[in-house]
Short mmCIF file of C-alpha atoms in Angstrom, two decimals:
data_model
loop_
_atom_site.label_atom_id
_atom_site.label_comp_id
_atom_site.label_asym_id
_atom_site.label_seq_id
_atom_site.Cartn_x
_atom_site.Cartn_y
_atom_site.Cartn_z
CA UNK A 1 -2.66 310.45 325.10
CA UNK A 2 -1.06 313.05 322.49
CA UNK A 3 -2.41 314.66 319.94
CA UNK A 4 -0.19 315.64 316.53
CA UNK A 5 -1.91 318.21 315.14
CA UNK A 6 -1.48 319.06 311.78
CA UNK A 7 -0.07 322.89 312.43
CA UNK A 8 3.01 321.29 314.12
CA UNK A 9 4.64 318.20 311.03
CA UNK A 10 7.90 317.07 313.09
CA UNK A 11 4.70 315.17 315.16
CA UNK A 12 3.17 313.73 312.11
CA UNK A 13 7.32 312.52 311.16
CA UNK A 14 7.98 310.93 314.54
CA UNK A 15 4.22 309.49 313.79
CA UNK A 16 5.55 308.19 310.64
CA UNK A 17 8.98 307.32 311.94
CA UNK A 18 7.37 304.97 314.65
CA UNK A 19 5.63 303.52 311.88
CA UNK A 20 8.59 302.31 309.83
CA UNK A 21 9.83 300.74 312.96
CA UNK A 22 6.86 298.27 312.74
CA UNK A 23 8.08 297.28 309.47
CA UNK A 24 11.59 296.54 309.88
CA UNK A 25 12.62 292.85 309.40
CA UNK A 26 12.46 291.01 313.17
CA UNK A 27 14.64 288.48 314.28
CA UNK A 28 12.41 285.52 312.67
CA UNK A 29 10.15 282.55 314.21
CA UNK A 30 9.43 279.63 313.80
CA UNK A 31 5.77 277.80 313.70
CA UNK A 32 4.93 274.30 313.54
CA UNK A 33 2.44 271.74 315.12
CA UNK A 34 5.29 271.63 318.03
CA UNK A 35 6.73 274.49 319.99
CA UNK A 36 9.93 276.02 319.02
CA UNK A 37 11.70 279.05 320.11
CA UNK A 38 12.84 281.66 317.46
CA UNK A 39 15.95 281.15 315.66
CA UNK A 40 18.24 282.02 312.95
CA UNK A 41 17.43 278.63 311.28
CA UNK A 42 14.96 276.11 311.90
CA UNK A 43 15.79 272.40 311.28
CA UNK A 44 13.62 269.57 311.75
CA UNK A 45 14.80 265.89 311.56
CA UNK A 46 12.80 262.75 310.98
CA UNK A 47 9.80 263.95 312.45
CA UNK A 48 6.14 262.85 311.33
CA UNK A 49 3.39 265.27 310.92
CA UNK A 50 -0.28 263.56 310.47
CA UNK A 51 -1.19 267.15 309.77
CA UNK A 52 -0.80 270.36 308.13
CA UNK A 53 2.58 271.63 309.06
CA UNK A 54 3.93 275.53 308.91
CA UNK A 55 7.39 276.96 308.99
CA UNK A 56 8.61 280.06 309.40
CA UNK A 57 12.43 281.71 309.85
CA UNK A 58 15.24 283.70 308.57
CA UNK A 59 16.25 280.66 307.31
CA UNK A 60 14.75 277.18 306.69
CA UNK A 61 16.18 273.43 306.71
CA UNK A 62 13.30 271.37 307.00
CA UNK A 63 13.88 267.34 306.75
CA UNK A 64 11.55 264.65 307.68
CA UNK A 65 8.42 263.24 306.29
CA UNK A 66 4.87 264.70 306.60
CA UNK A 67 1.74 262.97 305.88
CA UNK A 68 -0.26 266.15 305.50
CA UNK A 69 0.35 269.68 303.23
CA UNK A 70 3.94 271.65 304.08
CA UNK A 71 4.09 274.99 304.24
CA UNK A 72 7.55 276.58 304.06
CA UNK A 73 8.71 280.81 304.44
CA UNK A 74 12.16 281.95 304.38
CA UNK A 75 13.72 285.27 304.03
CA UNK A 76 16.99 284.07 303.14
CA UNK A 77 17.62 279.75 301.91
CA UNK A 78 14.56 277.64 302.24
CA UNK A 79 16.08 274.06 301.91
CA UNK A 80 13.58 271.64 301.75
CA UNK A 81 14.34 267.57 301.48
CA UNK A 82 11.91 264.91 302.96
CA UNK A 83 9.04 262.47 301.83
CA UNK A 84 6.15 264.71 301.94
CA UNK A 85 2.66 262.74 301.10
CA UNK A 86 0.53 266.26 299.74
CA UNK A 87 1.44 269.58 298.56
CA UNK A 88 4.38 271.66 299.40
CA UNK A 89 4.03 275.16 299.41
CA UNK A 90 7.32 277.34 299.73
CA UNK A 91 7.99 280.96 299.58
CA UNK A 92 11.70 282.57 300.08
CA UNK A 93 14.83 284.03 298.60
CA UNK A 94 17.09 281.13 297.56
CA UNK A 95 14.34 277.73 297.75
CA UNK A 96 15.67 274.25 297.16
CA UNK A 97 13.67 271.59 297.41
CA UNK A 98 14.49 267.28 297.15
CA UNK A 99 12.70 264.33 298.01
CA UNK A 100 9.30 262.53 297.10
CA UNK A 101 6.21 265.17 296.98
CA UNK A 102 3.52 263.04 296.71
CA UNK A 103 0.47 266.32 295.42
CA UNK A 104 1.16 270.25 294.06
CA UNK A 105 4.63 272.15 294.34
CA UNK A 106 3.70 275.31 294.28
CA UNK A 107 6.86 277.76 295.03
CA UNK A 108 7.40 281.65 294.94
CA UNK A 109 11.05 282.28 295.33
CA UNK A 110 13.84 285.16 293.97
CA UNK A 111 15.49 281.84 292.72
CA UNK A 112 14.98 278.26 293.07
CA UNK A 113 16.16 274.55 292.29
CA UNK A 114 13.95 271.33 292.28
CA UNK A 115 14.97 267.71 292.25
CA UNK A 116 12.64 265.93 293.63
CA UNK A 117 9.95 262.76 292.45
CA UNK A 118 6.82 265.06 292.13
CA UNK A 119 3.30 263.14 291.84
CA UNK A 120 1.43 266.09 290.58
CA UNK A 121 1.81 269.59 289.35
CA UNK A 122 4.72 271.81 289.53
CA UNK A 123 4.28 276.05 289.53
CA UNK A 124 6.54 277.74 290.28
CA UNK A 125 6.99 282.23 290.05
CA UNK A 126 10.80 283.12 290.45
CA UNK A 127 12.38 286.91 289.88
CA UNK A 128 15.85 285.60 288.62
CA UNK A 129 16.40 281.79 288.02
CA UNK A 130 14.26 278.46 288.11
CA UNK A 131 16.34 275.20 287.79
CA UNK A 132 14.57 271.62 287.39
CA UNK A 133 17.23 268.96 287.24
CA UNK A 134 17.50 266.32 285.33
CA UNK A 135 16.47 264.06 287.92
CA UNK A 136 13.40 265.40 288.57
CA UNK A 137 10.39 263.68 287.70
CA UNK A 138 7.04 265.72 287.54
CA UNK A 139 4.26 263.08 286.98
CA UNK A 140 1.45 266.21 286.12
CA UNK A 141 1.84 269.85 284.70
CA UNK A 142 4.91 272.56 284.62
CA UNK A 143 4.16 276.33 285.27
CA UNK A 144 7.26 278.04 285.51
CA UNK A 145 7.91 281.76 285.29
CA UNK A 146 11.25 283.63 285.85
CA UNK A 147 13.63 285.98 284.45
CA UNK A 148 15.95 282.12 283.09
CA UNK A 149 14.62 278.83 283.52
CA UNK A 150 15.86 275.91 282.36
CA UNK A 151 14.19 272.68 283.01
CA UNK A 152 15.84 268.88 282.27
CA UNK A 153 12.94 266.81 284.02
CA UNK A 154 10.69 264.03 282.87
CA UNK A 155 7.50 265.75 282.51
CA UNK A 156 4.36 263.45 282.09
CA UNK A 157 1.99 266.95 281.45
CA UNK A 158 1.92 269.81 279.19
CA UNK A 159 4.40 272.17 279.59
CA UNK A 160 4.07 276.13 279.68
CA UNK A 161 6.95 278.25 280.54
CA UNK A 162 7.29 282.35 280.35
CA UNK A 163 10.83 283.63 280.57
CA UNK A 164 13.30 285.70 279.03
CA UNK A 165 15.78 283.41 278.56
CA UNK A 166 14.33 279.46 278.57
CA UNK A 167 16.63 275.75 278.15
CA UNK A 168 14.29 272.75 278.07
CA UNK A 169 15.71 268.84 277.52
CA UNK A 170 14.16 265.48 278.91
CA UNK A 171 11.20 263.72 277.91
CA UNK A 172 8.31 265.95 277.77
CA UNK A 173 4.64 263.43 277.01
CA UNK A 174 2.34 266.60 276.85
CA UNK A 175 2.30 269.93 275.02
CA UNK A 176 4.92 272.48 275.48
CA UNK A 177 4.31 275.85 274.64
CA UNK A 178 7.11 278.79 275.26
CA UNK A 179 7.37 282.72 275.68
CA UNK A 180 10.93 283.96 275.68
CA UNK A 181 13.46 286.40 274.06
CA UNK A 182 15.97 283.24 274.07
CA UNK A 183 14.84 279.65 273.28
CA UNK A 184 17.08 276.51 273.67
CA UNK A 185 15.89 272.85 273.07
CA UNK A 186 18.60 271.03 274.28
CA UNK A 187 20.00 267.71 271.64
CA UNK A 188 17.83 264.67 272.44
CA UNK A 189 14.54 266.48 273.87
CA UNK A 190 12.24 264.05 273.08
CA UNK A 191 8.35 265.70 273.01
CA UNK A 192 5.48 263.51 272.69
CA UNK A 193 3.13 266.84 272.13
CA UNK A 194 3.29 270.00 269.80
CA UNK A 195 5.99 272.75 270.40
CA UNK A 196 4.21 276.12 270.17
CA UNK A 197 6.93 279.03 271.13
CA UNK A 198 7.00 282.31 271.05
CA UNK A 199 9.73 284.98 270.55
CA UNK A 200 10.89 287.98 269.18
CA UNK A 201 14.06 286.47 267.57
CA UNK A 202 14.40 284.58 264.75
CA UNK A 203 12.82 281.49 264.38
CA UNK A 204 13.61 278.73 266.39
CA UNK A 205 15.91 275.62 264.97
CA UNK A 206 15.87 272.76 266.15
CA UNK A 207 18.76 270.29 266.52
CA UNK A 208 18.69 267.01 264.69
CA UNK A 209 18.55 264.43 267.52
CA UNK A 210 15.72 266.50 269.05
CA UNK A 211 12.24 265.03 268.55
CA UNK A 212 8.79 266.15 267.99
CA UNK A 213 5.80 264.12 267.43
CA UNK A 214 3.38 266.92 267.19
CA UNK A 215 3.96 269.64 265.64
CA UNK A 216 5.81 272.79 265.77
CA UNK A 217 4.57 276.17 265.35
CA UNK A 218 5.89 279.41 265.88
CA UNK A 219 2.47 281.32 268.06
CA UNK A 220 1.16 284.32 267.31
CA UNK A 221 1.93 287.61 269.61
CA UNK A 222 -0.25 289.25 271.89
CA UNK A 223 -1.94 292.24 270.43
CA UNK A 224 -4.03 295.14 271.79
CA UNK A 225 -7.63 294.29 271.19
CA UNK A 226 -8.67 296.83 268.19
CA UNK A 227 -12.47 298.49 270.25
CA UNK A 228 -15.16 300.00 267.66
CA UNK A 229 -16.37 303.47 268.43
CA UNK A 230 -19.59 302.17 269.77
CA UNK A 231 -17.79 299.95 271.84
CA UNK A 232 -15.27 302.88 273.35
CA UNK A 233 -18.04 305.02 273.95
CA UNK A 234 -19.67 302.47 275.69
CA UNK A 235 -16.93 301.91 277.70
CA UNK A 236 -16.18 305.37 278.56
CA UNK A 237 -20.02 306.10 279.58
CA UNK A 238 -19.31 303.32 282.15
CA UNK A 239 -15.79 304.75 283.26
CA UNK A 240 -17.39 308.21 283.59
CA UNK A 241 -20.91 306.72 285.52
CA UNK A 242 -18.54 304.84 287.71
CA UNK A 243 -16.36 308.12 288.36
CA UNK A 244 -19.77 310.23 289.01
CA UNK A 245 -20.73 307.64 291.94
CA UNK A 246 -17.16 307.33 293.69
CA UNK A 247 -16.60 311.30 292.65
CA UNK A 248 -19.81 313.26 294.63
CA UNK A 249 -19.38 310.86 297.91
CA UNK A 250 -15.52 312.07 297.55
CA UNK A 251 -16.59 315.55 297.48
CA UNK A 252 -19.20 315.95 299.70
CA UNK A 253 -17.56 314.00 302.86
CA UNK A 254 -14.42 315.65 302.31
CA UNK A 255 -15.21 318.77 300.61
CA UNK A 256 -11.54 320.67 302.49
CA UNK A 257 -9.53 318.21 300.69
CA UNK A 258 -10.44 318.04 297.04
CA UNK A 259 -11.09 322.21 297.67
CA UNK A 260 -7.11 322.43 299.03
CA UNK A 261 -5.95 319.92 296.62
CA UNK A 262 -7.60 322.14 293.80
CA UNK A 263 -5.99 324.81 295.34
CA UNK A 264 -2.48 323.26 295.24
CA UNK A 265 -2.81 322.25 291.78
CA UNK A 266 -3.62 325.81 290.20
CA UNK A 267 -0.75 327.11 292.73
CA UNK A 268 2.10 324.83 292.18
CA UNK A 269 1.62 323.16 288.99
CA UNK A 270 5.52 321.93 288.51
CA UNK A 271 5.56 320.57 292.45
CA UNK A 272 2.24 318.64 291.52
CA UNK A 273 3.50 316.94 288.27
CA UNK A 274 7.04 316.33 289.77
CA UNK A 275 5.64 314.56 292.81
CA UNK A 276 2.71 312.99 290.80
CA UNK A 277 5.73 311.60 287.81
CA UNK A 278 7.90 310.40 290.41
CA UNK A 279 5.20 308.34 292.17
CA UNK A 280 4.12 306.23 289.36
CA UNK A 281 7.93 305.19 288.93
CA UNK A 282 8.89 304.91 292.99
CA UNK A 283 6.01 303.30 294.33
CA UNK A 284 5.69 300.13 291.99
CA UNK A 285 9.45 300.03 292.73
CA UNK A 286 9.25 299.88 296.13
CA UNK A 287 6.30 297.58 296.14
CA UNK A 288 8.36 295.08 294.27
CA UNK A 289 11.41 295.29 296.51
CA UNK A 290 9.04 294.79 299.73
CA UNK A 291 7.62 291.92 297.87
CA UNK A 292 10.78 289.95 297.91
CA UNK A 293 10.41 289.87 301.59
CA UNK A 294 8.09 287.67 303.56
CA UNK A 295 7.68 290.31 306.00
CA UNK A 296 7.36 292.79 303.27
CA UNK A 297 4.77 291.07 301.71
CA UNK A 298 1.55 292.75 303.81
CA UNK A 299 3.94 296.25 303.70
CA UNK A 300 3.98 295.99 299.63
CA UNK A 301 -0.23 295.27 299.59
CA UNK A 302 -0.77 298.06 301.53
CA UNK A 303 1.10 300.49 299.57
CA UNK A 304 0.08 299.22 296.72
CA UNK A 305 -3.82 299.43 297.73
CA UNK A 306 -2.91 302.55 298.92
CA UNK A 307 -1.52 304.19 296.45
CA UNK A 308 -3.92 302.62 293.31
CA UNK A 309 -6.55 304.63 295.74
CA UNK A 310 -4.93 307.83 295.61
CA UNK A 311 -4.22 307.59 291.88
CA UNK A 312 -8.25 306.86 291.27
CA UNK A 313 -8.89 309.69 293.36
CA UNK A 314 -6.37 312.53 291.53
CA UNK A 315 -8.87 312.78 288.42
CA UNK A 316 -11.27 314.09 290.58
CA UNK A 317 -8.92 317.12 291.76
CA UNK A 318 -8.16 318.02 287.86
CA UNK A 319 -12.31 317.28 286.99
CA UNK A 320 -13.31 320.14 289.39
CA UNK A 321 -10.37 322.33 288.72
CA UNK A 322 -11.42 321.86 285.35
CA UNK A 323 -15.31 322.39 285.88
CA UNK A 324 -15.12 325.44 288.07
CA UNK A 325 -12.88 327.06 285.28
CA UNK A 326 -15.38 326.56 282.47
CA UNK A 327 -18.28 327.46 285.09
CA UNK A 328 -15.72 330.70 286.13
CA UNK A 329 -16.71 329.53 289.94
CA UNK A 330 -14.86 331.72 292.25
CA UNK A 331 -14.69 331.80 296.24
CA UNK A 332 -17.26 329.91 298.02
CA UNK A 333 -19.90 327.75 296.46
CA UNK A 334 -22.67 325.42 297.22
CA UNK A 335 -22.74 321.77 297.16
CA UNK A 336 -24.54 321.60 293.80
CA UNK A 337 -22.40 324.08 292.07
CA UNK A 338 -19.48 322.03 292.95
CA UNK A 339 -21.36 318.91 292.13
CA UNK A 340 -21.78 320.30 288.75
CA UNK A 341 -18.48 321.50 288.18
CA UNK A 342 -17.30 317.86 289.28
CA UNK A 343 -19.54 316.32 286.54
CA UNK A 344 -18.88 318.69 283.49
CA UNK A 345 -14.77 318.05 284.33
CA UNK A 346 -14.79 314.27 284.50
CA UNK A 347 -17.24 314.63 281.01
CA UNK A 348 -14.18 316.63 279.82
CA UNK A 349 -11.76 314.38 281.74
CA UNK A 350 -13.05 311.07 279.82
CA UNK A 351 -14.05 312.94 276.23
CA UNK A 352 -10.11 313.44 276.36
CA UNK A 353 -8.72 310.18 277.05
CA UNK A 354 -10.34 308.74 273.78
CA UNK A 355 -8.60 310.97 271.46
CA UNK A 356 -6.31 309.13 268.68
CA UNK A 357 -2.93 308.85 269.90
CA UNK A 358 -2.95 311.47 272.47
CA UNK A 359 -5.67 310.70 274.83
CA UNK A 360 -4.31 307.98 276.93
CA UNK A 361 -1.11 309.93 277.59
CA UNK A 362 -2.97 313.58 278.32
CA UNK A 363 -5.42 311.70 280.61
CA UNK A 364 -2.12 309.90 282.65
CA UNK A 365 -0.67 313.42 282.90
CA UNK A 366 -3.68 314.98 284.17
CA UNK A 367 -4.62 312.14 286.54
CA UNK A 368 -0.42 312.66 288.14
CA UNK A 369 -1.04 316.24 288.43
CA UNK A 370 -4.12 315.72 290.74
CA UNK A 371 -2.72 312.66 292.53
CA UNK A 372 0.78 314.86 292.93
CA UNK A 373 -0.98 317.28 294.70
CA UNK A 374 -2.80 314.80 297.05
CA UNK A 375 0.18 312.96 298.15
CA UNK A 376 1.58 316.46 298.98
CA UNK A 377 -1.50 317.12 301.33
CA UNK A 378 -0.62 314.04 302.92
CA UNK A 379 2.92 314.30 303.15
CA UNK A 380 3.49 318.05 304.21
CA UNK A 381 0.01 318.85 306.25
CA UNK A 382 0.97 322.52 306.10
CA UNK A 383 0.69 322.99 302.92
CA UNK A 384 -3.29 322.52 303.56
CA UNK A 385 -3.45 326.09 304.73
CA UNK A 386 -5.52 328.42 302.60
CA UNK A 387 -5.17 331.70 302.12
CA UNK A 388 -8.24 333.27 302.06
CA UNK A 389 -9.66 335.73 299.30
CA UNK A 390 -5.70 336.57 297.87
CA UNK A 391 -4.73 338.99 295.90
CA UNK A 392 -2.76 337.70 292.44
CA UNK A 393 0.09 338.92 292.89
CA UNK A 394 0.59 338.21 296.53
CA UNK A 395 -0.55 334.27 296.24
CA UNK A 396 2.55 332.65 295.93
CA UNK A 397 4.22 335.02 298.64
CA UNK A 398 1.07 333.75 300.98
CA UNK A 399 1.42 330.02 300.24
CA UNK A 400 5.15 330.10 300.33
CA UNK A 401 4.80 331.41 304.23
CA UNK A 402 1.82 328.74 304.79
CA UNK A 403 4.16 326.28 303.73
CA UNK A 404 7.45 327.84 305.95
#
């Protein structure tokens, strides 16, 4: 067995290299109640299932009827057309799905297209577009979400739909209610229930031919709940109680960590805040993208864990740079010193973030600059050497060989 120490980082990038490897996209499978080798696409015809059944592949053509819940995942086109007796669950890039579902459709797709006879609910979460045709009949609720969705369908339930752009037509026997930039109620929409939408445009007109029976409001937007002063300070007592628990375990197990982050942060303040600035708009990115993959899905709640850890954990670095400063703590000091220093900067670090109109982004900028220089401790291990006792003038010379 090898060991990568952390003097020597092209061991910790082969480490890291090997890692990626686990993540890249394999060849596919498949998985049902029968055995099937792995293949590029999966396709099952007239075949019975009396119970749950699970697919899995690149691609997906699944036919047949199943007498128990479906489950479908595809990383490319997830065509799904059968008579299915209970829920069909489907996650994939491109989803279609036709036939009789006799319980849920619940889908998660970049973009899908239903028509199909649905006996209950339909939800559905799509990045780009979310098409219901106008043969579809959905005999409970519609959830739909998606960056356009137009729906034509006979919907016996209420209706709620969150979009930028939305179309709705059919007959529609429940409430509708509707968040989007662009609203369009196609001619001869006939809705048994109130119409409450929601846009930033200009009111929405409807076309003569197009029916209501409730009524029609325009909703109110969403706006930040307005917190007395009792109430903030309240909740910032909590925030910094809360911090004060996680904070001193933090310190005191890993005492050569927050010290070298410290370190890092009074040493190379633009590194830390360029690092820090460039996570917070990289890292939700690339959670996203993995999220459009099945096999990215696990990769994208990792990092995402991962890194809403390491963003908790940067106030700490700026609360004890902050408390040894006011304290004027220099060299080495004990555990309650520190602990003390840790507690006067997150008092500081909390007092700050409720000031009017400046606190939340000072607080954000701090919290960067300590997370910055934690994700540089983890990505260049070098960097953790510490100079001990420099002089002022010769620190940066001293870290800029450490890091060499």
């Amino acid at each position: 067995m090898s060991v990568c120490p952390t003097q020597h980082p092209q061991c910790w990038r082969q480490a890291l290299g090997g890692l990626l490897l686990l993540v890249v996209p394999v060849t596919g499978f498949a998985q049902t109640n029968f055995a099937s080798p792995p293949t590029v696409s999966t396709t099952l015809l007239s075949t019975a299932w009396s119970e749950p059944a699970w697919v899995a592949d690149i691609g997906v053509e699944l036919t047949g009827t199943a007498g128990d819940d479906v489950f479908v995942a595809a990383a490319n086109q997830a065509l799904i057309d059968g008579r299915f007796s209970n829920s069909v669950w489907a996650v994939g890039s491109d989803v279609q799905l036709r036939g009789i579902v006799g319980d849920h459709v619940r889908i998660a797709a970049i973009q899908a297209t239903v028509n199909a006879d649905i006996a209950n609910s339909l939800t559905a979460a799509t990045i780009q577009r979310l098409d219901i045709a106008t043969n579809t009949t959905i005999h409970g609720a519609l959830y739909a979400m998606g960056q356009t969705v137009t729906s034509l369908a006979a919907i016996d339930g209420p209706v709620k739909i969150l979009s930028k752009k939305a179309t709705l037509g059919g007959t529609l026997k429940g409430d509708v209610w509707i968040s989007a930039d662009d609203i369009v109620i196609l001619p001869h929409t006939h809705i048994q229930g109130d119409l409450t939408y929601l846009t930033t445009n200009r009111d929405l007109v409807l076309a003569q031919n197009v029916v209501v029976e409730g009524t029609v409001r325009r909703g109110e937007s969403f706006t930040p709940v307005s917190l007395s002063w009792q109430t903030l300070l309240l909740l910032q007592g909590y925030l910094l109680l809360s911090g004060v628990m996680v904070g001193i375990p933090f310190m005191l197990i890993f005492p050569l960590t927050l010290s070298r982050a410290v370190h890092l942060a009074q040493t190379r303040i633009f590194h830390c805040g360029l690092v820090g600035s460039l996570s917070i708009l990289l890292v939700p990115l690339l959670t996203g993208v993995a999220l459009m993959s099945v096999l990215g899905i696990p990769l994208a709640l990792v990092l995402g864990a991962s890194y809403a850890v390491i963003l908790y954990l940067g106030r700490f670095v700026i609360a004890l740079w902050l408390g040894s400063k006011l304290l004027r703590q220099h060299g080495h000091v004990t555990a309650l010193s520190a602990t003390l220093a840790l507690i006067i900067g997150l008092v500081i670090f909390y007092a700050v973030s409720i000031l009017p109109g400046i606190g939340s982004m000072v607080s954000l900028v701090m919290t960067l600059y300590g997370t910055g220089s934690l994700l540089i401790l983890l990505v260049r291990p070098r960097v953790m050497a510490i100079v001990k006792n420099p002089q002022p003038d010769q620190r940066d010379t001293e870290i800029n060989q450490s890091v060499q």
